[in-house]
Backbone as a printed PyTorch tensor [residue, N CA C, xyz], in Angstrom:
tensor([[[  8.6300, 117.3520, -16.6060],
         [  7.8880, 116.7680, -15.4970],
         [  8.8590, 116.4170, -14.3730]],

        [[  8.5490, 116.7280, -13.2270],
         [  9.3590, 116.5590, -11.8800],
         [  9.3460, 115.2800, -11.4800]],

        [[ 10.3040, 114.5280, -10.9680],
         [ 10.2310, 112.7730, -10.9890],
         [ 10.1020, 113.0800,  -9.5310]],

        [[  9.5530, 111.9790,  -9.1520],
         [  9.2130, 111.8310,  -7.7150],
         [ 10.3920, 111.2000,  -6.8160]],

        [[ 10.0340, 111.3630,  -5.2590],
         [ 11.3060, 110.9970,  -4.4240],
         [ 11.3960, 109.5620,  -4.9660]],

        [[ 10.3410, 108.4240,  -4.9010],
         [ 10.4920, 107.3110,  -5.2310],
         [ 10.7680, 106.9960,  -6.4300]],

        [[ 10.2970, 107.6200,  -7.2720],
         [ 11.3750, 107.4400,  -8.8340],
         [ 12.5940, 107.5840,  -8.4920]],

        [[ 13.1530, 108.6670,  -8.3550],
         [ 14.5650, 108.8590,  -8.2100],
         [ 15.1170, 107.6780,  -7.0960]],

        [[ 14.3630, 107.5950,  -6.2700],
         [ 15.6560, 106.5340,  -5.6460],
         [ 15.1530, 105.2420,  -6.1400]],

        [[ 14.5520, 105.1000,  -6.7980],
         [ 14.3560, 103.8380,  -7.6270],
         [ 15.1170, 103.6380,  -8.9160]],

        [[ 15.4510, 104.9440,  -9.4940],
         [ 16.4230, 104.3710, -10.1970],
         [ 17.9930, 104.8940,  -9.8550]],

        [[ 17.8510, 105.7360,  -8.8050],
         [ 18.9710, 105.3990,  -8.1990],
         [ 19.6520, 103.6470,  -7.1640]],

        [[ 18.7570, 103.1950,  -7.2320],
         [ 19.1850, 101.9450,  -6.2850],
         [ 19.0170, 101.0140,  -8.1070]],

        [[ 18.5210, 100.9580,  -8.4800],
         [ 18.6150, 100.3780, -10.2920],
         [ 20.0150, 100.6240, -11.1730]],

        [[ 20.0960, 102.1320, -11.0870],
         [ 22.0140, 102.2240, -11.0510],
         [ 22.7080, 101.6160, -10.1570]],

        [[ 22.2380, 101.7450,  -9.0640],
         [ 23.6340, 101.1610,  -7.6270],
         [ 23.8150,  99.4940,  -8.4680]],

        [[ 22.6620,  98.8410,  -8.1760],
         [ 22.1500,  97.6540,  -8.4140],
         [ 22.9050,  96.9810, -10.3080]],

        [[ 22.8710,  97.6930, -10.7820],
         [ 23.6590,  97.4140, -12.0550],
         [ 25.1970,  97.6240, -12.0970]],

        [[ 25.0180,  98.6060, -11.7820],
         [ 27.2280,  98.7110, -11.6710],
         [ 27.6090,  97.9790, -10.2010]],

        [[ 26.7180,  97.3760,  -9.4130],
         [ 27.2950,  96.1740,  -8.9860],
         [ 27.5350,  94.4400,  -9.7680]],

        [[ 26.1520,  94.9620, -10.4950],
         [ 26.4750,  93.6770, -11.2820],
         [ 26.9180,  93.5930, -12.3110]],

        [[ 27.6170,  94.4160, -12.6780],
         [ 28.6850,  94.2950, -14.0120],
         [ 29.7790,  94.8360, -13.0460]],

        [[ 30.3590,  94.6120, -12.5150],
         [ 31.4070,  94.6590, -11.7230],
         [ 31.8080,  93.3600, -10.6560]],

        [[ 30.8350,  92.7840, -10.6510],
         [ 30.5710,  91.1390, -10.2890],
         [ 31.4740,  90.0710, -11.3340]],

        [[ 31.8220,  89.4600, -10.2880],
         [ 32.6780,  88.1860, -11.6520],
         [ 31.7070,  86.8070, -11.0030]],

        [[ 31.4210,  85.8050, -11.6450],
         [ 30.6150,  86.3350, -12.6360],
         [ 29.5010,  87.5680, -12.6650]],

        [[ 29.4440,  87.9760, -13.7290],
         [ 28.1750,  89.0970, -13.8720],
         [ 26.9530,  88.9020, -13.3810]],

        [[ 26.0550,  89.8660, -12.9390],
         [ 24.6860,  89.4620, -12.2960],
         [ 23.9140,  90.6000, -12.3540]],

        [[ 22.6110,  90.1640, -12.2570],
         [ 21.6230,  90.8160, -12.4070],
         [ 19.8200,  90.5560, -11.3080]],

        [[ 19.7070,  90.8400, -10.6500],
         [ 18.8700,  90.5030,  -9.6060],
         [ 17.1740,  90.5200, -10.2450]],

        [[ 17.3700,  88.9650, -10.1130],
         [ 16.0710,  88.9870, -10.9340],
         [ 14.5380,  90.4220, -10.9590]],

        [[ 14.8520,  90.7530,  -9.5560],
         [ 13.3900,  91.7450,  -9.4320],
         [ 13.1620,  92.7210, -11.0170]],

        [[ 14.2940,  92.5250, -11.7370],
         [ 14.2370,  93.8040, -12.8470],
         [ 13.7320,  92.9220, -14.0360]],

        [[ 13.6390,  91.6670, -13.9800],
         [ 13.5260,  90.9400, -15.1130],
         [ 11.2520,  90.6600, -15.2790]],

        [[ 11.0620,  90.5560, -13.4170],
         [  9.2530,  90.7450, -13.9540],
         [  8.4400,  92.0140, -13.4080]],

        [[  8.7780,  92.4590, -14.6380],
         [  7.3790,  93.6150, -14.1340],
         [  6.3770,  93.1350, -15.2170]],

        [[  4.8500,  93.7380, -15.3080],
         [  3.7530,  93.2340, -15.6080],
         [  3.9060,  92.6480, -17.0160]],

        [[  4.8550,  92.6780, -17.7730],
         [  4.9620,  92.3720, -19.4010],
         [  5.7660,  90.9710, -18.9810]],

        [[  7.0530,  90.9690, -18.1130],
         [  7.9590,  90.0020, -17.9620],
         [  7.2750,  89.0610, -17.4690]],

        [[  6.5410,  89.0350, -15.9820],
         [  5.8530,  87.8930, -15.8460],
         [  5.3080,  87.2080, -16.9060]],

        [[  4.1330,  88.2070, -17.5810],
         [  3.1260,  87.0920, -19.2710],
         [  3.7720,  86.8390, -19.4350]],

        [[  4.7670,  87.4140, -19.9380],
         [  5.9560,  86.3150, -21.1800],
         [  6.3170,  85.6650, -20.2340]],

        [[  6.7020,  85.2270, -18.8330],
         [  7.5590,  84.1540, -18.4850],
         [  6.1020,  83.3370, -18.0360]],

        [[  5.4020,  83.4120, -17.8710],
         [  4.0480,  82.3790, -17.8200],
         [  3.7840,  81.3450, -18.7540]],

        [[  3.8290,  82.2590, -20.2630],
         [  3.6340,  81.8480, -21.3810],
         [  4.8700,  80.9000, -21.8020]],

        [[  6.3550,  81.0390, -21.6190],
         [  7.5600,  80.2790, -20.9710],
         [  7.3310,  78.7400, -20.4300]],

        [[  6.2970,  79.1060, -19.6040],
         [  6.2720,  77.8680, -18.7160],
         [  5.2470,  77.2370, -19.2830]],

        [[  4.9090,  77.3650, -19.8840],
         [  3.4430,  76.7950, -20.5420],
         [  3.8050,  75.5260, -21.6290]],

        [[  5.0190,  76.2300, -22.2730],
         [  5.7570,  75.3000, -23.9780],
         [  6.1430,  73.8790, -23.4420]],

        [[  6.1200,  73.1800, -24.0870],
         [  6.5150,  71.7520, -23.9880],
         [  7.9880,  71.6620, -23.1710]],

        [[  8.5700,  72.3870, -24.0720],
         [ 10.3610,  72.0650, -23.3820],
         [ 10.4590,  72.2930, -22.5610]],

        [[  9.6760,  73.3140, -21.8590],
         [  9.8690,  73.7600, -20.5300],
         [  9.4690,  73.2330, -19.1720]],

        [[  9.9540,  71.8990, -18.7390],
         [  9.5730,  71.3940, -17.8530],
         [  9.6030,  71.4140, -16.7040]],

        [[ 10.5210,  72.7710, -15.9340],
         [ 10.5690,  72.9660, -14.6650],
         [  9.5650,  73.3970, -13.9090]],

        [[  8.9150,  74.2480, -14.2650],
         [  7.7140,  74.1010, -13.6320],
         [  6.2400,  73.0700, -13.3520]],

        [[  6.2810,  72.1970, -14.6480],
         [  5.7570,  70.9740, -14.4470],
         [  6.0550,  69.9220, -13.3010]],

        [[  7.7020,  70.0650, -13.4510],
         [  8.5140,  68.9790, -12.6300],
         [  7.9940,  69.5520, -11.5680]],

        [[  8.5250,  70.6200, -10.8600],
         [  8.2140,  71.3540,  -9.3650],
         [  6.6100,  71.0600,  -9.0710]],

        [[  5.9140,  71.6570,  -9.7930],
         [  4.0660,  71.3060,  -9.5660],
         [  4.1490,  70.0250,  -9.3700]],

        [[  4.7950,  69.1950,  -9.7070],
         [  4.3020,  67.9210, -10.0220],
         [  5.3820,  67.1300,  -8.2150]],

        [[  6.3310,  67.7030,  -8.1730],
         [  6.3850,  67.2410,  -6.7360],
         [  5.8850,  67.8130,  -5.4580]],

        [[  5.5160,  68.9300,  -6.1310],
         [  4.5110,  69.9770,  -4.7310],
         [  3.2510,  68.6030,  -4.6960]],

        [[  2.5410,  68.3900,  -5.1080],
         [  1.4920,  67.6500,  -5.6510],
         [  1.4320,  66.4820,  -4.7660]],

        [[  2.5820,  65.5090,  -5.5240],
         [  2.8260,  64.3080,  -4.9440],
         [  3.4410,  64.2270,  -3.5030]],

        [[  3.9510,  65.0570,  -3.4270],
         [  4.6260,  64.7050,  -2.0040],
         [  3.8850,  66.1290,  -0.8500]],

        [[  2.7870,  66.4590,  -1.3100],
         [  2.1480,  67.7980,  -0.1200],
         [  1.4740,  67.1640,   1.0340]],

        [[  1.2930,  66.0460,   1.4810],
         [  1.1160,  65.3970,   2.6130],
         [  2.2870,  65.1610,   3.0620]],

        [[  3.7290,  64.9050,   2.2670],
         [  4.9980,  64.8740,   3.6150],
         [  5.5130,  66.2280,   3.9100]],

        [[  5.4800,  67.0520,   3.0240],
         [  5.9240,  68.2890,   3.0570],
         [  4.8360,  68.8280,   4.0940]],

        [[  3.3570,  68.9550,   4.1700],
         [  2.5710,  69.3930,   4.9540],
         [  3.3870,  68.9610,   6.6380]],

        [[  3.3610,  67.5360,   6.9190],
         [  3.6770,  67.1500,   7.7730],
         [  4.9670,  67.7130,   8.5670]],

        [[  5.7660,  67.6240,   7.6830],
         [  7.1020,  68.1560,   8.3940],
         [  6.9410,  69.5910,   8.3090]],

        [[  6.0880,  70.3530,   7.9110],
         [  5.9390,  71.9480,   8.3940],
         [  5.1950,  71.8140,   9.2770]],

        [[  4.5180,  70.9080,   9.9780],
         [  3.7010,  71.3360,  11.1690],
         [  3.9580,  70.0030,  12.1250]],

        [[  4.9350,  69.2800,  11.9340],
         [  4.7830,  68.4110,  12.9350],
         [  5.8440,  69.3350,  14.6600]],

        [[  6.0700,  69.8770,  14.5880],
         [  6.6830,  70.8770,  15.6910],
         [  5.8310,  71.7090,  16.0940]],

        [[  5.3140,  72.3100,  15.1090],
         [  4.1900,  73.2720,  15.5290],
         [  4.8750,  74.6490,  15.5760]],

        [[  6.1540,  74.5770,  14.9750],
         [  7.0390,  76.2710,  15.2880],
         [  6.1620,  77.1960,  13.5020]],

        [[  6.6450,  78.0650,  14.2580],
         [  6.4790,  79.0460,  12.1920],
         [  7.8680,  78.6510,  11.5820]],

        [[  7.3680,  78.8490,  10.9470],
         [  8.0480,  78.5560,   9.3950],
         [  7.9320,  80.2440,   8.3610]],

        [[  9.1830,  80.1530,   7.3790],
         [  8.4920,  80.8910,   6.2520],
         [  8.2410,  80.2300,   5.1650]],

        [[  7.5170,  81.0370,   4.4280],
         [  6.9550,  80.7850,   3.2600],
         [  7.2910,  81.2500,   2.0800]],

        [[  8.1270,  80.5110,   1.0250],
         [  8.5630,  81.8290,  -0.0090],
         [  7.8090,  81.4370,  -1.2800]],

        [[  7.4590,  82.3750,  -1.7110],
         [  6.7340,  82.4860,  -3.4240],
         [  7.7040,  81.7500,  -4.0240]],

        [[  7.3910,  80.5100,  -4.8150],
         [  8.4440,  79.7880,  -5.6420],
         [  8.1020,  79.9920,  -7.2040]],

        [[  7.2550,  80.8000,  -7.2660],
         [  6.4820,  81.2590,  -8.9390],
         [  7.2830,  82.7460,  -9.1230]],

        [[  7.1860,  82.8880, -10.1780],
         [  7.6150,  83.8120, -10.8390],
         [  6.2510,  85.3500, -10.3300]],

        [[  5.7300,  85.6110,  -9.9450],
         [  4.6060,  86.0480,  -9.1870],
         [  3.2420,  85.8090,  -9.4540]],

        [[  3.3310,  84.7800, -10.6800],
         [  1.5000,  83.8570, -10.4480],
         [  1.3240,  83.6410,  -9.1600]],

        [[  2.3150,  82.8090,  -8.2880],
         [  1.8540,  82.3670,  -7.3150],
         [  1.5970,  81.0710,  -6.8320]],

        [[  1.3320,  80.3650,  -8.1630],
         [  0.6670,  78.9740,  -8.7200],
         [  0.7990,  78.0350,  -7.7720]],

        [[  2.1310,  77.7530,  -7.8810],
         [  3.0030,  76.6630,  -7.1480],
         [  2.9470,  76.8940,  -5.2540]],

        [[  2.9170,  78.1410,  -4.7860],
         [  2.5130,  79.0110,  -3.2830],
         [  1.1360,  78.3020,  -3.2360]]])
């Protein structure tokens, strides 16, 4: 089967992207490879367990403090960005 232009440079930039990061001190790995549709469930299901309280903690100051945070994004009136702080639920966005 013939791989497509976007396959190939997808895992050509997936090679680039790895022998940079094992050639990195420390070593690295760019999260985008860690959720595709299986990685997210499992990291959902992650956030769900008792021990795992960072995402509780974070929800839990989005929550409490989204009237000062609201405020100081719009008291200027400029744009702003917006970044996804979830793993791509979204939840916390």
């Amino acid at each position: 089967m013939e791989k497509t232009l976007t396959e190939t440079l997808g895992r050509k930039q997936f090679a680039a992207d790895i022998l940079k990061g094992l050639q990195s001190n420390p070593k690295t790995l760019s999260s985008k490879y860690f959720y595709d549709g299986t990685g997210s469930r499992l990291f959902q299901q992650i956030m769900e367990l008792p021990e795992y309280y960072l995402t509780r903690t974070e929800t839990e100051i989005l929550q409490t403090q989204r009237h000062e945070i609201i405020f100081h994004l719009l008291k200027d009136k400029a744009a702003f960005n917006l970044i996804d702080l979830g793993a791509g639920d979204a939840i916390k966005t």
